[in-house]
Tab-separated table of C-alpha atoms in Angstrom:
chain	number	residue	atom	x	y	z
A	1	UNK	CA	32.936	-20.154	2.656
A	2	UNK	CA	32.813	-17.385	-0.028
A	3	UNK	CA	31.250	-13.911	0.635
A	4	UNK	CA	28.712	-14.810	-1.411
A	5	UNK	CA	27.500	-17.969	0.096
A	6	UNK	CA	27.935	-16.051	3.545
A	7	UNK	CA	25.203	-13.581	2.048
A	8	UNK	CA	23.273	-16.369	0.880
A	9	UNK	CA	23.236	-18.282	3.816
A	10	UNK	CA	22.475	-15.235	5.914
A	11	UNK	CA	19.412	-14.410	3.714
A	12	UNK	CA	18.257	-17.660	4.052
A	13	UNK	CA	18.071	-17.456	7.991
A	14	UNK	CA	16.557	-14.319	7.992
A	15	UNK	CA	13.670	-15.057	5.310
A	16	UNK	CA	13.032	-18.498	7.681
A	17	UNK	CA	12.940	-16.575	10.942
A	18	UNK	CA	10.616	-14.137	9.477
A	19	UNK	CA	8.554	-16.805	7.785
A	20	UNK	CA	8.595	-18.976	11.471
A	21	UNK	CA	7.485	-16.182	13.071
A	22	UNK	CA	4.659	-15.380	10.756
A	23	UNK	CA	3.849	-19.010	10.538
A	24	UNK	CA	3.153	-18.849	14.407
A	25	UNK	CA	1.167	-16.208	14.383
A	26	UNK	CA	-1.281	-17.714	11.465
A	27	UNK	CA	-1.080	-21.258	13.459
A	28	UNK	CA	-2.832	-19.434	16.532
A	29	UNK	CA	-5.220	-17.608	14.138
A	30	UNK	CA	-6.265	-20.306	12.672
A	31	UNK	CA	-7.127	-21.997	16.168
A	32	UNK	CA	-9.052	-18.922	16.892
A	33	UNK	CA	-10.513	-19.032	14.149
A	34	UNK	CA	-11.542	-22.437	14.316
A	35	UNK	CA	-12.628	-22.111	17.758
A	36	UNK	CA	-14.789	-18.997	16.940
A	37	UNK	CA	-16.795	-21.100	14.211
A	38	UNK	CA	-17.604	-24.046	16.665
A	39	UNK	CA	-18.763	-21.669	18.979
A	40	UNK	CA	-21.263	-20.222	16.633
A	41	UNK	CA	-22.154	-23.778	15.551
A	42	UNK	CA	-22.689	-25.033	19.000
A	43	UNK	CA	-24.621	-21.833	19.358
A	44	UNK	CA	-26.971	-23.075	16.917
A	45	UNK	CA	-26.933	-26.967	16.929
A	46	UNK	CA	-29.639	-27.292	14.262
A	47	UNK	CA	-28.152	-24.944	11.916
A	48	UNK	CA	-28.483	-20.974	11.592
A	49	UNK	CA	-31.885	-19.932	10.486
A	50	UNK	CA	-32.320	-18.373	7.272
A	51	UNK	CA	-33.755	-15.334	8.627
A	52	UNK	CA	-33.125	-11.446	8.353
A	53	UNK	CA	-32.126	-10.973	11.985
A	54	UNK	CA	-29.276	-13.357	11.286
A	55	UNK	CA	-27.869	-11.538	8.946
A	56	UNK	CA	-24.572	-10.531	10.644
A	57	UNK	CA	-24.384	-13.942	11.975
A	58	UNK	CA	-23.843	-15.417	8.166
A	59	UNK	CA	-21.503	-12.740	7.073
A	60	UNK	CA	-19.442	-13.340	9.983
A	61	UNK	CA	-19.186	-17.046	9.313
A	62	UNK	CA	-18.671	-16.314	5.969
A	63	UNK	CA	-15.738	-13.708	6.749
A	64	UNK	CA	-14.405	-16.469	9.326
A	65	UNK	CA	-14.263	-18.856	6.244
A	66	UNK	CA	-12.491	-16.234	4.456
A	67	UNK	CA	-10.113	-15.885	6.773
A	68	UNK	CA	-9.252	-19.475	7.106
A	69	UNK	CA	-8.971	-20.043	3.443
A	70	UNK	CA	-6.252	-17.529	3.769
A	71	UNK	CA	-4.641	-18.587	6.333
A	72	UNK	CA	-4.463	-22.199	4.784
A	73	UNK	CA	-3.367	-20.843	1.603
A	74	UNK	CA	-0.287	-18.952	3.357
A	75	UNK	CA	0.749	-21.847	5.607
A	76	UNK	CA	0.767	-24.215	2.757
A	77	UNK	CA	3.035	-21.557	1.148
A	78	UNK	CA	5.227	-21.089	3.841
A	79	UNK	CA	5.497	-24.787	4.558
A	80	UNK	CA	6.977	-25.186	1.116
A	81	UNK	CA	9.443	-22.043	1.216
A	82	UNK	CA	10.481	-23.628	4.929
A	83	UNK	CA	11.455	-26.726	3.258
A	84	UNK	CA	13.219	-25.281	0.518
A	85	UNK	CA	14.993	-22.974	2.985
A	86	UNK	CA	15.902	-25.855	5.576
A	87	UNK	CA	18.859	-27.152	3.601
A	88	UNK	CA	20.347	-23.467	3.359
A	89	UNK	CA	20.532	-22.221	6.625
A	90	UNK	CA	23.556	-24.410	7.540
A	91	UNK	CA	22.991	-24.388	11.170
A	92	UNK	CA	21.962	-27.415	12.895
A	93	UNK	CA	19.837	-25.831	15.580
A	94	UNK	CA	18.374	-23.748	13.190
A	95	UNK	CA	17.486	-26.496	10.575
A	96	UNK	CA	15.597	-28.084	14.007
A	97	UNK	CA	13.824	-24.892	14.419
A	98	UNK	CA	12.190	-25.055	10.737
A	99	UNK	CA	11.552	-28.322	10.969
A	100	UNK	CA	9.790	-27.767	14.368
A	101	UNK	CA	7.476	-25.411	12.541
A	102	UNK	CA	7.277	-27.555	9.351
A	103	UNK	CA	5.503	-30.468	11.382
A	104	UNK	CA	3.208	-27.949	13.401
A	105	UNK	CA	2.112	-26.658	10.073
A	106	UNK	CA	-1.114	-28.708	9.138
B	1	UNK	CA	24.191	-19.721	-12.566
B	2	UNK	CA	25.000	-22.945	-10.383
B	3	UNK	CA	22.986	-25.905	-10.377
B	4	UNK	CA	22.054	-25.668	-6.378
B	5	UNK	CA	20.521	-21.536	-7.544
B	6	UNK	CA	18.977	-23.175	-10.252
B	7	UNK	CA	17.429	-25.697	-7.993
B	8	UNK	CA	16.973	-23.238	-5.175
B	9	UNK	CA	14.611	-20.952	-7.782
B	10	UNK	CA	12.216	-23.579	-8.749
B	11	UNK	CA	11.657	-24.714	-5.201
B	12	UNK	CA	10.825	-21.401	-3.920
B	13	UNK	CA	7.463	-20.256	-4.693
B	14	UNK	CA	6.917	-16.821	-6.442
B	15	UNK	CA	4.267	-14.524	-7.582
B	16	UNK	CA	0.895	-13.448	-5.789
B	17	UNK	CA	0.211	-15.244	-2.310
B	18	UNK	CA	-2.841	-13.063	-1.801
B	19	UNK	CA	-4.658	-9.997	-1.266
B	20	UNK	CA	-6.672	-8.961	1.463
B	21	UNK	CA	-8.738	-5.691	1.515
B	22	UNK	CA	-11.519	-3.989	3.308
B	23	UNK	CA	-13.182	-0.879	4.655
B	24	UNK	CA	-12.617	0.868	7.773
B	25	UNK	CA	-14.111	4.026	9.312
B	26	UNK	CA	-11.727	6.248	11.567
B	27	UNK	CA	-14.372	7.499	13.759
B	28	UNK	CA	-14.800	11.082	14.435
B	29	UNK	CA	-13.761	10.859	17.947
B	30	UNK	CA	-10.536	8.753	17.349
B	31	UNK	CA	-7.096	9.717	16.082
B	32	UNK	CA	-6.183	6.283	15.289
B	33	UNK	CA	-7.900	2.837	14.314
B	34	UNK	CA	-6.228	-0.668	13.758
B	35	UNK	CA	-7.561	-3.541	11.492
B	36	UNK	CA	-6.818	-7.136	12.202
B	37	UNK	CA	-5.623	-8.746	9.335
B	38	UNK	CA	-4.773	-12.850	8.275
B	39	UNK	CA	-0.963	-13.102	9.282
B	40	UNK	CA	1.442	-11.853	6.502
B	41	UNK	CA	5.033	-11.608	5.883
B	42	UNK	CA	5.552	-7.495	6.225
B	43	UNK	CA	8.709	-7.848	4.029
B	44	UNK	CA	6.628	-9.167	1.062
B	45	UNK	CA	3.165	-7.394	1.744
B	46	UNK	CA	2.565	-3.673	0.315
B	47	UNK	CA	-0.268	-1.592	2.232
B	48	UNK	CA	-2.007	0.452	-0.153
B	49	UNK	CA	-5.199	2.818	0.984
B	50	UNK	CA	-7.598	5.648	-0.164
B	51	UNK	CA	-10.201	7.482	1.968
B	52	UNK	CA	-12.724	10.135	1.991
B	53	UNK	CA	-13.432	12.214	4.664
B	54	UNK	CA	-16.610	13.986	6.469
B	55	UNK	CA	-14.630	17.007	7.793
B	56	UNK	CA	-16.163	20.677	6.553
B	57	UNK	CA	-12.637	22.130	7.465
B	58	UNK	CA	-9.818	21.271	5.159
B	59	UNK	CA	-7.556	20.957	8.434
B	60	UNK	CA	-4.275	19.073	7.919
B	61	UNK	CA	-4.476	17.610	11.125
B	62	UNK	CA	-7.912	15.878	10.890
B	63	UNK	CA	-7.994	15.042	7.468
B	64	UNK	CA	-4.905	13.519	6.586
B	65	UNK	CA	-3.971	9.865	7.523
B	66	UNK	CA	-1.205	7.869	7.707
B	67	UNK	CA	-1.073	4.089	7.533
B	68	UNK	CA	1.193	1.613	8.416
B	69	UNK	CA	1.524	-2.005	8.864
B	70	UNK	CA	2.677	-2.460	12.259
B	71	UNK	CA	3.222	-5.813	12.460
B	72	UNK	CA	2.166	-9.676	10.990
B	73	UNK	CA	-1.307	-9.038	11.702
B	74	UNK	CA	-2.329	-5.122	12.120
B	75	UNK	CA	-2.681	-2.205	10.177
B	76	UNK	CA	-2.823	1.055	11.976
B	77	UNK	CA	-4.471	4.230	10.720
B	78	UNK	CA	-3.819	7.457	12.543
B	79	UNK	CA	-4.076	11.286	12.018
B	80	UNK	CA	-3.069	14.292	14.070
B	81	UNK	CA	-6.535	15.077	15.678
B	82	UNK	CA	-9.951	13.933	15.691
B	83	UNK	CA	-13.080	15.732	14.235
B	84	UNK	CA	-14.864	13.809	11.581
B	85	UNK	CA	-15.223	10.585	10.013
B	86	UNK	CA	-12.813	8.932	7.948
B	87	UNK	CA	-13.749	6.241	5.541
B	88	UNK	CA	-10.884	3.809	4.263
B	89	UNK	CA	-10.295	1.733	1.390
B	90	UNK	CA	-7.112	-0.506	2.212
B	91	UNK	CA	-5.271	-3.648	0.512
B	92	UNK	CA	-2.571	-5.537	1.346
B	93	UNK	CA	-0.801	-7.224	-1.220
B	94	UNK	CA	1.171	-10.185	-0.249
B	95	UNK	CA	3.919	-11.852	-2.351
B	96	UNK	CA	4.958	-15.354	-1.959
B	97	UNK	CA	8.163	-15.656	-0.007
B	98	UNK	CA	10.299	-16.685	-3.214
B	99	UNK	CA	9.447	-13.614	-5.104
B	100	UNK	CA	12.187	-11.151	-5.295
B	101	UNK	CA	10.444	-8.400	-3.345
B	102	UNK	CA	11.302	-6.632	-0.214
B	103	UNK	CA	9.327	-4.255	1.526
B	104	UNK	CA	10.896	-2.138	4.421
B	105	UNK	CA	8.344	-0.505	6.390
B	106	UNK	CA	9.381	2.087	8.437
B	107	UNK	CA	7.491	4.907	10.719
B	108	UNK	CA	8.421	7.187	12.971
B	109	UNK	CA	8.432	11.120	14.200
B	110	UNK	CA	9.860	13.550	11.386
B	111	UNK	CA	12.228	16.120	13.310
B	112	UNK	CA	13.305	17.894	10.359
B	113	UNK	CA	11.509	19.079	7.047
B	114	UNK	CA	14.241	17.318	5.243
B	115	UNK	CA	14.277	14.051	7.028
B	116	UNK	CA	16.852	11.629	6.180
B	117	UNK	CA	15.565	7.925	7.038
B	118	UNK	CA	18.231	5.171	6.815
B	119	UNK	CA	16.950	2.000	5.059
B	120	UNK	CA	18.866	-1.275	4.309
B	121	UNK	CA	20.491	-0.652	1.244
B	122	UNK	CA	18.785	-0.985	-1.849
B	123	UNK	CA	19.402	-1.311	-5.411
B	124	UNK	CA	17.934	2.043	-6.715
B	125	UNK	CA	17.162	0.792	-10.315
B	126	UNK	CA	14.241	-1.256	-8.579
B	127	UNK	CA	13.078	0.626	-5.978
B	128	UNK	CA	10.721	3.204	-4.968
B	129	UNK	CA	8.715	4.501	-1.645
B	130	UNK	CA	5.135	4.698	-0.743
B	131	UNK	CA	4.963	7.204	1.579
B	132	UNK	CA	2.034	9.064	4.005
B	133	UNK	CA	2.208	11.464	7.104
B	134	UNK	CA	0.419	13.256	9.550
B	135	UNK	CA	0.824	16.415	11.166
B	136	UNK	CA	-0.811	17.835	14.490
B	137	UNK	CA	-0.868	21.179	12.789
B	138	UNK	CA	-4.478	22.556	11.331
B	139	UNK	CA	-4.977	24.711	8.589
B	140	UNK	CA	-2.382	26.954	7.619
B	141	UNK	CA	0.756	25.482	8.862
B	142	UNK	CA	2.762	21.947	8.083
B	143	UNK	CA	0.070	20.593	5.921
B	144	UNK	CA	0.753	16.929	5.646
B	145	UNK	CA	2.213	16.712	2.287
B	146	UNK	CA	4.972	14.765	1.632
B	147	UNK	CA	7.926	14.164	-1.004
B	148	UNK	CA	10.235	10.801	-0.803
B	149	UNK	CA	13.479	10.819	-2.639
B	150	UNK	CA	16.305	8.615	-2.337
B	151	UNK	CA	19.637	10.297	-2.138
B	152	UNK	CA	21.582	7.226	-1.658
B	153	UNK	CA	21.275	3.497	-1.461
B	154	UNK	CA	20.809	3.916	2.424
B	155	UNK	CA	18.854	6.671	2.618
B	156	UNK	CA	15.309	8.230	2.055
B	157	UNK	CA	15.102	11.494	2.214
B	158	UNK	CA	11.624	12.996	2.948
B	159	UNK	CA	10.519	16.913	2.515
B	160	UNK	CA	7.704	18.608	4.201
B	161	UNK	CA	6.447	22.007	3.662
B	162	UNK	CA	6.846	22.287	7.351
B	163	UNK	CA	6.356	20.012	10.131
B	164	UNK	CA	4.457	19.862	13.391
B	165	UNK	CA	4.312	16.618	15.281
B	166	UNK	CA	4.471	15.275	11.705
B	167	UNK	CA	4.622	11.295	11.702
B	168	UNK	CA	5.447	9.378	8.464
B	169	UNK	CA	4.592	6.077	7.517
B	170	UNK	CA	7.283	4.659	4.605
B	171	UNK	CA	7.100	1.485	2.670
B	172	UNK	CA	10.668	0.823	0.511
B	173	UNK	CA	9.770	-1.510	-2.183
B	174	UNK	CA	12.480	-3.344	-4.229
B	175	UNK	CA	11.715	-5.839	-6.958
B	176	UNK	CA	14.276	-7.246	-8.972
B	177	UNK	CA	12.159	-7.430	-12.019
B	178	UNK	CA	10.557	-4.300	-12.120
B	179	UNK	CA	12.521	-1.307	-13.665
B	180	UNK	CA	12.246	2.357	-11.959
B	181	UNK	CA	12.799	5.280	-13.137
B	182	UNK	CA	12.452	8.438	-11.230
B	183	UNK	CA	11.760	11.952	-12.576
B	184	UNK	CA	11.617	15.238	-10.593
B	185	UNK	CA	9.772	18.588	-12.047
B	186	UNK	CA	8.597	21.626	-10.289
B	187	UNK	CA	5.875	23.990	-11.236
B	188	UNK	CA	5.892	27.726	-10.583
B	189	UNK	CA	3.096	29.853	-8.788
B	190	UNK	CA	1.418	30.626	-11.990
B	191	UNK	CA	1.174	27.346	-13.649
B	192	UNK	CA	-1.944	25.280	-13.637
B	193	UNK	CA	-0.185	22.629	-15.645
B	194	UNK	CA	3.447	20.857	-15.599
B	195	UNK	CA	4.433	18.369	-17.988
B	196	UNK	CA	7.250	15.882	-17.085
B	197	UNK	CA	8.673	14.383	-20.293
B	198	UNK	CA	9.778	10.578	-19.909
B	199	UNK	CA	12.571	9.148	-21.357
B	200	UNK	CA	12.391	6.289	-22.300
B	201	UNK	CA	8.842	6.077	-23.021
B	202	UNK	CA	6.931	3.340	-21.052
B	203	UNK	CA	4.329	1.225	-21.540
B	204	UNK	CA	1.015	2.085	-19.696
B	205	UNK	CA	-0.721	-0.786	-19.593
B	206	UNK	CA	2.407	-2.163	-17.194
B	207	UNK	CA	3.806	0.603	-15.672
B	208	UNK	CA	2.833	1.852	-12.151
B	209	UNK	CA	2.795	5.469	-11.316
B	210	UNK	CA	3.781	6.605	-7.584
B	211	UNK	CA	4.114	10.709	-7.247
B	212	UNK	CA	4.733	13.029	-4.704
B	213	UNK	CA	4.149	16.749	-4.377
B	214	UNK	CA	4.813	19.421	-1.712
B	215	UNK	CA	4.224	22.789	-2.053
B	216	UNK	CA	7.727	24.858	-2.137
B	217	UNK	CA	6.217	27.835	0.203
B	218	UNK	CA	4.173	27.488	3.134
B	219	UNK	CA	0.741	28.868	3.875
B	220	UNK	CA	-2.796	27.158	3.336
B	221	UNK	CA	-3.820	26.168	-0.051
B	222	UNK	CA	-7.536	26.453	-1.258
B	223	UNK	CA	-8.434	23.377	-2.971
B	224	UNK	CA	-8.125	24.615	-6.284
B	225	UNK	CA	-4.361	24.820	-6.176
B	226	UNK	CA	-3.678	21.356	-5.208
B	227	UNK	CA	-2.379	18.999	-8.235
B	228	UNK	CA	-3.283	15.806	-9.368
B	229	UNK	CA	-1.378	13.974	-11.921
B	230	UNK	CA	-0.626	10.958	-14.349
B	231	UNK	CA	0.416	9.468	-17.498
B	232	UNK	CA	-0.926	11.489	-20.453
B	233	UNK	CA	0.910	9.623	-22.902
B	234	UNK	CA	3.802	7.119	-23.089
B	235	UNK	CA	6.326	9.738	-22.789
B	236	UNK	CA	4.713	12.394	-20.564
B	237	UNK	CA	3.485	13.118	-16.817
B	238	UNK	CA	0.956	15.954	-16.392
B	239	UNK	CA	0.274	17.483	-13.176
B	240	UNK	CA	-2.886	19.731	-13.623
B	241	UNK	CA	-4.692	22.134	-11.107
B	242	UNK	CA	-8.115	24.529	-11.659
B	243	UNK	CA	-6.087	27.866	-10.281
B	244	UNK	CA	-2.745	28.723	-10.236
B	245	UNK	CA	-1.181	29.198	-6.984
B	246	UNK	CA	1.692	27.973	-4.981
B	247	UNK	CA	4.960	26.603	-6.562
B	248	UNK	CA	5.391	22.785	-6.056
B	249	UNK	CA	7.908	20.367	-6.745
B	250	UNK	CA	7.554	16.961	-7.641
B	251	UNK	CA	9.081	13.705	-7.971
B	252	UNK	CA	7.727	10.585	-9.689
B	253	UNK	CA	8.247	7.381	-9.819
B	254	UNK	CA	7.619	5.517	-13.110
B	255	UNK	CA	7.337	1.355	-11.709
B	256	UNK	CA	7.628	-0.574	-14.870
B	257	UNK	CA	6.542	-3.918	-14.265
B	258	UNK	CA	7.492	-5.815	-17.428
B	259	UNK	CA	4.202	-7.558	-18.152
B	260	UNK	CA	3.710	-8.380	-14.299
B	261	UNK	CA	0.997	-5.926	-12.954
B	262	UNK	CA	-2.126	-4.906	-15.456
B	263	UNK	CA	-2.183	-0.931	-15.073
B	264	UNK	CA	-4.731	1.160	-15.856
B	265	UNK	CA	-4.789	5.028	-15.902
B	266	UNK	CA	-7.550	7.742	-16.105
B	267	UNK	CA	-6.387	11.212	-15.512
B	268	UNK	CA	-9.564	13.621	-16.021
B	269	UNK	CA	-12.572	11.626	-14.206
B	270	UNK	CA	-15.111	13.930	-12.408
B	271	UNK	CA	-17.496	13.767	-9.691
B	272	UNK	CA	-19.869	16.513	-10.910
B	273	UNK	CA	-20.834	19.378	-8.953
B	274	UNK	CA	-23.962	18.618	-6.720
B	275	UNK	CA	-22.743	15.124	-6.666
B	276	UNK	CA	-20.421	12.594	-4.087
B	277	UNK	CA	-19.906	9.977	-6.480
B	278	UNK	CA	-18.642	9.562	-9.853
B	279	UNK	CA	-18.038	6.455	-11.869
B	280	UNK	CA	-15.027	5.796	-14.247
B	281	UNK	CA	-15.201	2.715	-16.845
B	282	UNK	CA	-11.837	0.457	-17.086
B	283	UNK	CA	-11.380	-2.590	-19.000
B	284	UNK	CA	-12.150	-5.814	-16.476
B	285	UNK	CA	-9.916	-6.491	-13.993
B	286	UNK	CA	-10.099	-8.973	-10.833
B	287	UNK	CA	-11.209	-6.782	-8.293
B	288	UNK	CA	-9.945	-8.669	-5.225
B	289	UNK	CA	-6.743	-8.157	-6.715
B	290	UNK	CA	-6.567	-4.486	-7.660
B	291	UNK	CA	-6.087	-1.714	-5.518
B	292	UNK	CA	-6.936	1.556	-6.693
B	293	UNK	CA	-4.429	4.387	-6.365
B	294	UNK	CA	-5.981	8.250	-6.087
B	295	UNK	CA	-3.134	10.284	-7.892
B	296	UNK	CA	-3.067	13.789	-6.190
B	297	UNK	CA	-1.269	15.763	-3.545
B	298	UNK	CA	-1.813	15.455	0.377
B	299	UNK	CA	-1.050	11.491	1.279
B	300	UNK	CA	-2.393	10.773	-2.408
B	301	UNK	CA	-5.793	12.041	-1.511
B	302	UNK	CA	-6.865	15.008	-2.825
B	303	UNK	CA	-8.025	16.875	-5.765
B	304	UNK	CA	-8.152	19.545	-8.212
B	305	UNK	CA	-11.511	20.470	-7.085
B	306	UNK	CA	-13.169	24.293	-8.743
B	307	UNK	CA	-13.600	24.313	-5.077
B	308	UNK	CA	-11.508	27.411	-3.631
B	309	UNK	CA	-12.880	27.339	-0.495
B	310	UNK	CA	-11.290	25.275	2.655
B	311	UNK	CA	-13.784	22.385	2.512
B	312	UNK	CA	-12.271	19.302	3.163
B	313	UNK	CA	-15.177	16.688	2.494
B	314	UNK	CA	-15.291	18.164	-0.706
B	315	UNK	CA	-11.846	17.332	-1.730
B	316	UNK	CA	-11.007	13.965	-0.132
B	317	UNK	CA	-11.866	10.776	-2.308
B	318	UNK	CA	-12.074	7.204	-1.939
B	319	UNK	CA	-12.024	4.889	-4.806
B	320	UNK	CA	-12.805	1.196	-5.090
B	321	UNK	CA	-13.849	-1.359	-8.300
B	322	UNK	CA	-17.454	-1.985	-7.666
B	323	UNK	CA	-17.552	-4.318	-10.203
B	324	UNK	CA	-15.050	-5.568	-12.905
B	325	UNK	CA	-15.244	-2.852	-15.036
B	326	UNK	CA	-16.378	0.018	-12.751
B	327	UNK	CA	-14.350	2.336	-10.477
B	328	UNK	CA	-16.493	4.040	-7.698
B	329	UNK	CA	-14.944	7.129	-6.345
B	330	UNK	CA	-16.859	8.923	-3.675
B	331	UNK	CA	-16.465	11.885	-1.429
B	332	UNK	CA	-18.465	12.137	1.858
B	333	UNK	CA	-20.606	14.402	0.778
B	334	UNK	CA	-22.345	16.331	-2.234
B	335	UNK	CA	-20.700	19.975	-3.038
B	336	UNK	CA	-21.276	22.359	-5.463
B	337	UNK	CA	-17.773	21.837	-6.855
B	338	UNK	CA	-16.688	19.847	-9.528
B	339	UNK	CA	-13.979	17.368	-8.476
B	340	UNK	CA	-11.377	16.040	-10.817
B	341	UNK	CA	-8.999	13.475	-10.246
B	342	UNK	CA	-6.837	10.903	-11.594
B	343	UNK	CA	-6.647	7.202	-10.790
B	344	UNK	CA	-4.769	4.257	-11.631
B	345	UNK	CA	-6.147	0.641	-11.070
B	346	UNK	CA	-2.981	-1.823	-10.456
B	347	UNK	CA	-4.026	-5.778	-11.022
B	348	UNK	CA	-1.620	-7.847	-9.125
B	349	UNK	CA	-3.236	-11.094	-10.345
B	350	UNK	CA	-0.562	-12.281	-12.491
B	351	UNK	CA	2.401	-10.740	-10.389
């Protein structure tokens, strides 16, 4: 292996590791945010009444939906990156870890 | 370029992944606060912020704020002492994993007024710093101003007027497609303006400016001694203050983005005496993707007010785009002084 190849391999491993760590956190954030939205939905089985006193509820729901959109965008991007990096880490265990994370990203 | 390298380039996504932004209050009783954000890749994310203070005192420990992306989901803002509400506008700009950008996030206590911070090796032709700091010192000693200079590919030197429980937050940003020109200059005690010629000339619409200035003598400056600075022409940066005062040293980073970032600059906006708000018209931007940079001393948030007293609330500014073409700049309270400030907009939509 040339030095350049070794550097590329190290960079790919470092980048993949970083994405995996962030992806794990993002997936948990997605679970937590979805759970919070379901809780709100449960609190208002007939829908949230459109009254002024519920202003903060609507803002909260909007913020959580925005968070979900952001998380989805990131996870899609990171999944694509992990797929691309998988063949460049040249380490069977690492490849397996990457594939595990890819499979967990919806 | 080999075929595998070409193939890799096309598979990894590049450009802007997303921007998160918000406003946070650092309450008067607190010295720190955190913001939880959607998970990001730290090494692909830049934190920008600006803020206003409700403090009637100029005290550095109360008024100066440090911002750090402490982990994948947390921004931490802190200061040396509590004492007044600070209102912070913040942005986290995140790039796709394949973007040729790397951001090193470093935060620690400075033990010397010339602090050498070890960094991973960078290409200095494509690298610039964003640094903020805080201090425990109140008025008169160890004000929280900082200047950042790369002395080698692995060292960023932070200069402080003096230190007193001084902590810094440093982002070292390297983007292979951006070219960085560095300029240093100094202003004498009698100067109210200092021009720094640029060679080669820059294209204003695609060049970002990050500048640092510290006074070269210790002491407590009045508000009208502080400099702001900005591009006044394609070949000039000008630092301005209302009144001659302490000598100062400057380092500027002209970051040429080669058409990737839509940049706009305005060096002479004001909040009139008696007011707390100023509005600046700009060409249309994508609000969500456009942080506002206040180009001044003291953690980039100060001004060259006509106020020569020590009034914190009069001189610290927060700015944000409140429409596609208007930047609203606020100070925490109206003041008799006129506030003159320099603003830059960086629209990252096509990054």
